[in-house]
Coordinates of C-alpha atoms in Angstrom, one line a residue:
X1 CA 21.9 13.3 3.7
X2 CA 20.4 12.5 0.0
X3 CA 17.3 10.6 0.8
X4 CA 17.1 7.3 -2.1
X5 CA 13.9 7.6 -4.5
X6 CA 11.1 5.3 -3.8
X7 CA 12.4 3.2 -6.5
X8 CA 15.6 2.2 -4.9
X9 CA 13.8 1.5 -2.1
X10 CA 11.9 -0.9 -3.7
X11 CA 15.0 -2.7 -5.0
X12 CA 16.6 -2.8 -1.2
X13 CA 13.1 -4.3 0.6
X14 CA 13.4 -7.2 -1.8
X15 CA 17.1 -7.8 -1.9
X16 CA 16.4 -7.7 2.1
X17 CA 13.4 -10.0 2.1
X18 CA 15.6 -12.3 -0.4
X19 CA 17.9 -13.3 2.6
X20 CA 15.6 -12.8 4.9
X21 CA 12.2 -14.7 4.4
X22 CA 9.3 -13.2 6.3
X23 CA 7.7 -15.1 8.6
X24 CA 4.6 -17.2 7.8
X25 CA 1.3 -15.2 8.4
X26 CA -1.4 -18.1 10.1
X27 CA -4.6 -15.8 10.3
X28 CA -6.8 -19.2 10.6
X29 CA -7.3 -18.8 14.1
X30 CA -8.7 -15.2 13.5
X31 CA -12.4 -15.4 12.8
X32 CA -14.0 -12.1 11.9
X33 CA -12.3 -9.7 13.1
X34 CA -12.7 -6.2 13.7
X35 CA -9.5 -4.7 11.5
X36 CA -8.1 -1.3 11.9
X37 CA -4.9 0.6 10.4
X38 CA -4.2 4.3 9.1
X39 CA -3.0 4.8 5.7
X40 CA -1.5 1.9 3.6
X41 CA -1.7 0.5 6.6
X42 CA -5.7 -0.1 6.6
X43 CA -5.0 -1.2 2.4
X44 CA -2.7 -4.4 4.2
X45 CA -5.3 -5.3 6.2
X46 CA -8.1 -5.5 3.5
X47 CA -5.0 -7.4 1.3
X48 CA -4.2 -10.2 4.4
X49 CA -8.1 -10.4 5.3
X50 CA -9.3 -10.7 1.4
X51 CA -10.3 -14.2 2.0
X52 CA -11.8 -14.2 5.4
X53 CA -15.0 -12.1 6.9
X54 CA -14.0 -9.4 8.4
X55 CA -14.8 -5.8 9.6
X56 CA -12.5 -2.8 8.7
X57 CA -11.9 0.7 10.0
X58 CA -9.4 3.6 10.1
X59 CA -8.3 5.9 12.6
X60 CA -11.5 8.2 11.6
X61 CA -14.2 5.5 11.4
X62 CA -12.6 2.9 14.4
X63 CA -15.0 4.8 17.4
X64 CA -18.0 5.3 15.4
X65 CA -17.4 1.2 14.0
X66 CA -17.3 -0.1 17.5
X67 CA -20.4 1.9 18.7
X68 CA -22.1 0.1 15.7
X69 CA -21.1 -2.9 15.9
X70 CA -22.5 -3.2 20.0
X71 CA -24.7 -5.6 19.4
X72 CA -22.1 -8.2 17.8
X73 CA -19.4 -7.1 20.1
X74 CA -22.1 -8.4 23.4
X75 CA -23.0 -11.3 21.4
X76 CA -19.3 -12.3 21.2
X77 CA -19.8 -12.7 17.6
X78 CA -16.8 -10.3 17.0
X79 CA -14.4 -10.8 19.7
X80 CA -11.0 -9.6 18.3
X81 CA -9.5 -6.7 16.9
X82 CA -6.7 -6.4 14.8
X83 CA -4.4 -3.3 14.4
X84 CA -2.3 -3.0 11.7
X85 CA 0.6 -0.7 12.2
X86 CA 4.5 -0.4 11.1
X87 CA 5.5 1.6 14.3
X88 CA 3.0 0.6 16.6
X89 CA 3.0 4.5 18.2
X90 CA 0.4 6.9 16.9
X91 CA -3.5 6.0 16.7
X92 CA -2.7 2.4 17.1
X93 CA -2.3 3.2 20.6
X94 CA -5.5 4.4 21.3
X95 CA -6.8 1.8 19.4
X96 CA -5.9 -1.0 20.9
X97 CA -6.8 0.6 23.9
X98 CA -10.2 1.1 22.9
X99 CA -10.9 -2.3 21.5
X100 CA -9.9 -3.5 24.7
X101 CA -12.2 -1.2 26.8
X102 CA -14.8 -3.0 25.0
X103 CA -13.2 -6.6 25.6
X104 CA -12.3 -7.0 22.1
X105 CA -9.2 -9.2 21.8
X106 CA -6.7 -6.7 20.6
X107 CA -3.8 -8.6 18.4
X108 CA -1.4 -5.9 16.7
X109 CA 0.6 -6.8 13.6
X110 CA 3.4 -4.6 13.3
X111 CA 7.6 -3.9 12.5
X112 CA 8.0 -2.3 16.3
X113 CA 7.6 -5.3 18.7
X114 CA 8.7 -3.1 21.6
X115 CA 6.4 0.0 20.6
X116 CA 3.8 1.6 22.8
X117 CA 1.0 -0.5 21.3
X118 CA 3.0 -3.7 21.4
X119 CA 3.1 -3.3 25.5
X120 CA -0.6 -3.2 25.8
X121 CA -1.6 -5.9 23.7
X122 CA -2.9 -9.5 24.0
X123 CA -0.5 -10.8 21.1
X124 CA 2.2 -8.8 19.1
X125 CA 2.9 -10.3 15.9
X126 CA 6.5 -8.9 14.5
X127 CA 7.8 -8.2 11.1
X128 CA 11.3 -7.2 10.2
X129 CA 12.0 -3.9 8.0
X130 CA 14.5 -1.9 7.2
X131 CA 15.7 1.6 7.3
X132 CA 14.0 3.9 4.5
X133 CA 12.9 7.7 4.6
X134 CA 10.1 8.8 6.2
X135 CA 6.5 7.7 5.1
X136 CA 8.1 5.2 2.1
X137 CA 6.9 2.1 4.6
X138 CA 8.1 -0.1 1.4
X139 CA 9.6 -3.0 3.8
X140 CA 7.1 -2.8 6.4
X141 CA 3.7 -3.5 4.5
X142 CA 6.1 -5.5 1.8
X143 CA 7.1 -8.5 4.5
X144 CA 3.3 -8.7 5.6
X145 CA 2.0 -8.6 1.8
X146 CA 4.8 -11.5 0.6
X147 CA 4.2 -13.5 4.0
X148 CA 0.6 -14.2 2.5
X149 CA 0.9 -14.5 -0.5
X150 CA 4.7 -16.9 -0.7
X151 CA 6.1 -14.9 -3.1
X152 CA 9.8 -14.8 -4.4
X153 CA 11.3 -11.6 -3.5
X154 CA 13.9 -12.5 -6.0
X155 CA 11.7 -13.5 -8.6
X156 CA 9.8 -9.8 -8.4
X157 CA 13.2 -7.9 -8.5
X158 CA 14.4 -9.9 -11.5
X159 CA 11.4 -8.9 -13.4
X160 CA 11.0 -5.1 -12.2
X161 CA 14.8 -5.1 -13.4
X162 CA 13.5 -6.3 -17.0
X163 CA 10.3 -3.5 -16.8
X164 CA 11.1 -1.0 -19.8
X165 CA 9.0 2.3 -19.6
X166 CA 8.8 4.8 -22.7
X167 CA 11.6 6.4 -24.1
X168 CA 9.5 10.1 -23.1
X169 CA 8.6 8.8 -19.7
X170 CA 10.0 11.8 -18.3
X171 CA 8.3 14.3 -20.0
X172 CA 4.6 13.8 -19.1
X173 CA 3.5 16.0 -16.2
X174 CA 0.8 13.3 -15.2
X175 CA 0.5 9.5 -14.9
X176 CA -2.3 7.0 -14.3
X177 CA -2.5 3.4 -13.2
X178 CA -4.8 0.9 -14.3
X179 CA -4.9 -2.7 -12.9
X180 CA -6.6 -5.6 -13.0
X181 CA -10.2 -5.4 -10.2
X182 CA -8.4 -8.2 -8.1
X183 CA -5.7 -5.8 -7.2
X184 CA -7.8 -2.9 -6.4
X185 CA -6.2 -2.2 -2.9
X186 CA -3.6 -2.0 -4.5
X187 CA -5.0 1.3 -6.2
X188 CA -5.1 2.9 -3.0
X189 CA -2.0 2.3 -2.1
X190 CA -0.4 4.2 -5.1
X191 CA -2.5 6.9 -4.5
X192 CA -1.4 7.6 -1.2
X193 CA 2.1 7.6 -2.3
X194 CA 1.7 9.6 -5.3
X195 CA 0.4 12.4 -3.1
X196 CA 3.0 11.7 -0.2
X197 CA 5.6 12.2 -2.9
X198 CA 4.5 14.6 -4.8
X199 CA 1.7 16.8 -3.3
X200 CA -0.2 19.4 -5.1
X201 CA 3.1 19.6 -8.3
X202 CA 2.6 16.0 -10.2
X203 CA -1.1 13.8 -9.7
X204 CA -0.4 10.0 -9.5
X205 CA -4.1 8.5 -9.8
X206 CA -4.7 4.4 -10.2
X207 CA -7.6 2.8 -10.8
X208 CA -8.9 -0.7 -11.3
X209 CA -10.6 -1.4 -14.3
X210 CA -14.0 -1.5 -12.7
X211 CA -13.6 1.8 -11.3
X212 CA -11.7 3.5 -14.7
X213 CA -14.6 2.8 -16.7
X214 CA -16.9 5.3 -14.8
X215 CA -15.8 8.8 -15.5
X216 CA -12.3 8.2 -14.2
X217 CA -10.8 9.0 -17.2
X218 CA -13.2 11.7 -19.2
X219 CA -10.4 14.1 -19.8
X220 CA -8.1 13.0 -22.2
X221 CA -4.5 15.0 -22.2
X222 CA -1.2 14.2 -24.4
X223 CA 0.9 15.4 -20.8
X224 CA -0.7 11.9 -18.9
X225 CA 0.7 8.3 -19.3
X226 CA -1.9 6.3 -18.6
X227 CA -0.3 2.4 -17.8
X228 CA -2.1 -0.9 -17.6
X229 CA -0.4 -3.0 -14.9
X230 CA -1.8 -6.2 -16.4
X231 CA -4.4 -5.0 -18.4
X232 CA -4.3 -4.4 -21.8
X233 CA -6.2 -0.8 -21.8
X234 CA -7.7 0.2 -24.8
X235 CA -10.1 2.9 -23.3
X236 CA -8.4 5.1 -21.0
X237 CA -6.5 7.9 -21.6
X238 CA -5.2 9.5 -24.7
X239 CA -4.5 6.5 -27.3
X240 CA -1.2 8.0 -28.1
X241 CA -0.1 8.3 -24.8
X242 CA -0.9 4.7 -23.4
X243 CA 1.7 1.8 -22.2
X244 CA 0.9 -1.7 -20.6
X245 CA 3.2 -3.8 -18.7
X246 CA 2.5 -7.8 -19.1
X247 CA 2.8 -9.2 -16.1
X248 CA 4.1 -12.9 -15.0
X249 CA 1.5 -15.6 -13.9
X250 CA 3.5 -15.6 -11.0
X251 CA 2.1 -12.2 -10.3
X252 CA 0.4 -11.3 -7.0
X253 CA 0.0 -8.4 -4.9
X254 CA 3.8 -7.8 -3.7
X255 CA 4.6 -8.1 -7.0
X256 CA 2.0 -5.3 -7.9
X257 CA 2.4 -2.9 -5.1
X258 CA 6.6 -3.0 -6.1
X259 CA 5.9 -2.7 -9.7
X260 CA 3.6 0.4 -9.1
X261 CA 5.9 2.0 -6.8
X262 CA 9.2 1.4 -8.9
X263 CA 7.3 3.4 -11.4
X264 CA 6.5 6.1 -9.1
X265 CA 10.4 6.1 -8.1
X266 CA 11.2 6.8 -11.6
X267 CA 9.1 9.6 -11.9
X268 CA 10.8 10.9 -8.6
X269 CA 14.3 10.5 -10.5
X270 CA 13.0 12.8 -13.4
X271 CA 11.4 15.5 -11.5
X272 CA 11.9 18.2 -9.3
X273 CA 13.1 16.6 -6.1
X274 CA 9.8 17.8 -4.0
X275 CA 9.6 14.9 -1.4
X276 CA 13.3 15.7 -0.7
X277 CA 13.2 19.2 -0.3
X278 CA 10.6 18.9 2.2
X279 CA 9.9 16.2 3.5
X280 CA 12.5 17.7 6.8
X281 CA 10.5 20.4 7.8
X282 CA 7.3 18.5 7.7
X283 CA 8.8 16.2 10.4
X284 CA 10.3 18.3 12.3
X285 CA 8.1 22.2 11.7
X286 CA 4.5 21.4 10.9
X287 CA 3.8 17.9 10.8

């Protein structure tokens, strides 16, 4: 089976999440919580908690955020933990179990409401996805992003239908992101699929602005594209080889997160076919 490019991906999430509206994410009864999730998982949960106190950690720094977070855990100041993840298997297992070994209300949000993680705990919140290779998770973390922040899943595919990108797109060996600091988890997010994709052969880096004007970007090179994602950049990167994308006021952080990996799709179509060619025997050899 040809596996579809992240890009196409992109396109079937929203044309999915057109006719089917995700469900409305009520957080208000969630009052600092303790949240945890692995990969682009953990980057959803700092994206639906931006606007409430909270606490996070990943699979590495859950244990050691617990053990120092004691004294607020007995007080009953935090009292609830939230796990974040699309399968709801793995370390959210574990996790879940651990928050509750230290009575922490565990709540999981997740795609898989009859997972292993969903059967253990207090309150499973569901999200619908849809089928899409390995590690993509575009539909998964998509329908939590867009159930916080209303957007029009139709609206965003309209506009990344309209996105031009250089005539030599194809031929740099190297491309940077820069976006605007409100969006920064949104930086991570790219990242981690820029090295899912494309490993040690092409580097994918984004920054926010903040963070590109401190020796991110010290090495100019004519082989990177460096693109503003609603930012008109006039400092990073070779001049020559810089491209901006205006974005809609409408713009929020679906809209972002589908922009930036449509553009990493489209470096997928013009390259080597890495993620393809081995993508199999990581699951199945020596993943």
């Amino acid at each position: 089976m040809k596996l579809i490019n992240l890009n196409q991906a992109v396109y079937n999430a929203l044309k999915f999440f057109s006719q089917n509206k995700p469900p409305r994410l009520d957080l208000s009864r969630i009052d600092f919580p303790l949240v945890v999730g692995s990969g682009n998982a953990y980057n959803t949960g700092l994206i639906l908690f931006s606007k409430k106190k909270a606490l996070f950690a990943d699979e590495s720094t859950f244990k050691d955020t617990i053990k120092k977070y004691q004294p607020l855990i007995k007080k009953k100041v935090i009292k609830e933990a939230v796990i974040i993840s699309a399968s709801g298997e793995k370390d959210s297992v574990w996790e879940i179990e651990l928050a509750k070994k230290n009575h922490l209300q565990a709540t999981l949000i997740t795609c898989s409401p009859q997972s292993s993680a969903a059967k253990i705990a207090l309150k499973t919140i569901a999200f619908r996805k849809i089928a899409e290779p390995y590690t993509y998770n575009v539909s998964t973390y998509l329908g939590m992003i867009l159930s916080l922040t209303k957007e029009k899943p139709e609206a965003i595919l309209n506009f990344l239908k309209r996105v031009k990108l250089p005539r030599n797109f194809r031929n740099y060996k190297n491309y940077s992101f820069v976006l605007p600091d409100k969006y920064i988890e949104i930086c991570s997010m790219l990242d981690i699929k820029g090295r899912e994709l494309f490993g040690p052969h092409i580097q994918v880096r984004a920054y926010s602005e903040g963070h590109s004007r401190h020796a991110k970007f010290v090495h100019q090179d004519k082989n990177e594209l460096v693109i503003g994602l609603g930012v008109k950049n006039k400092y990073f990167g070779d001049p020559k080889h810089r491209y901006d994308i205006s974005l809609p006021k409408t713009a929020d952080f679906g809209l972002l997160l589908t922009l930036g990996y449509s553009i990493i799709g489209h470096i997928q179509e013009c390259k080597p076919a890495y993620f393809q060619t081995n993508i199999a025997k990581f699951c199945s050899s020596y993943g």
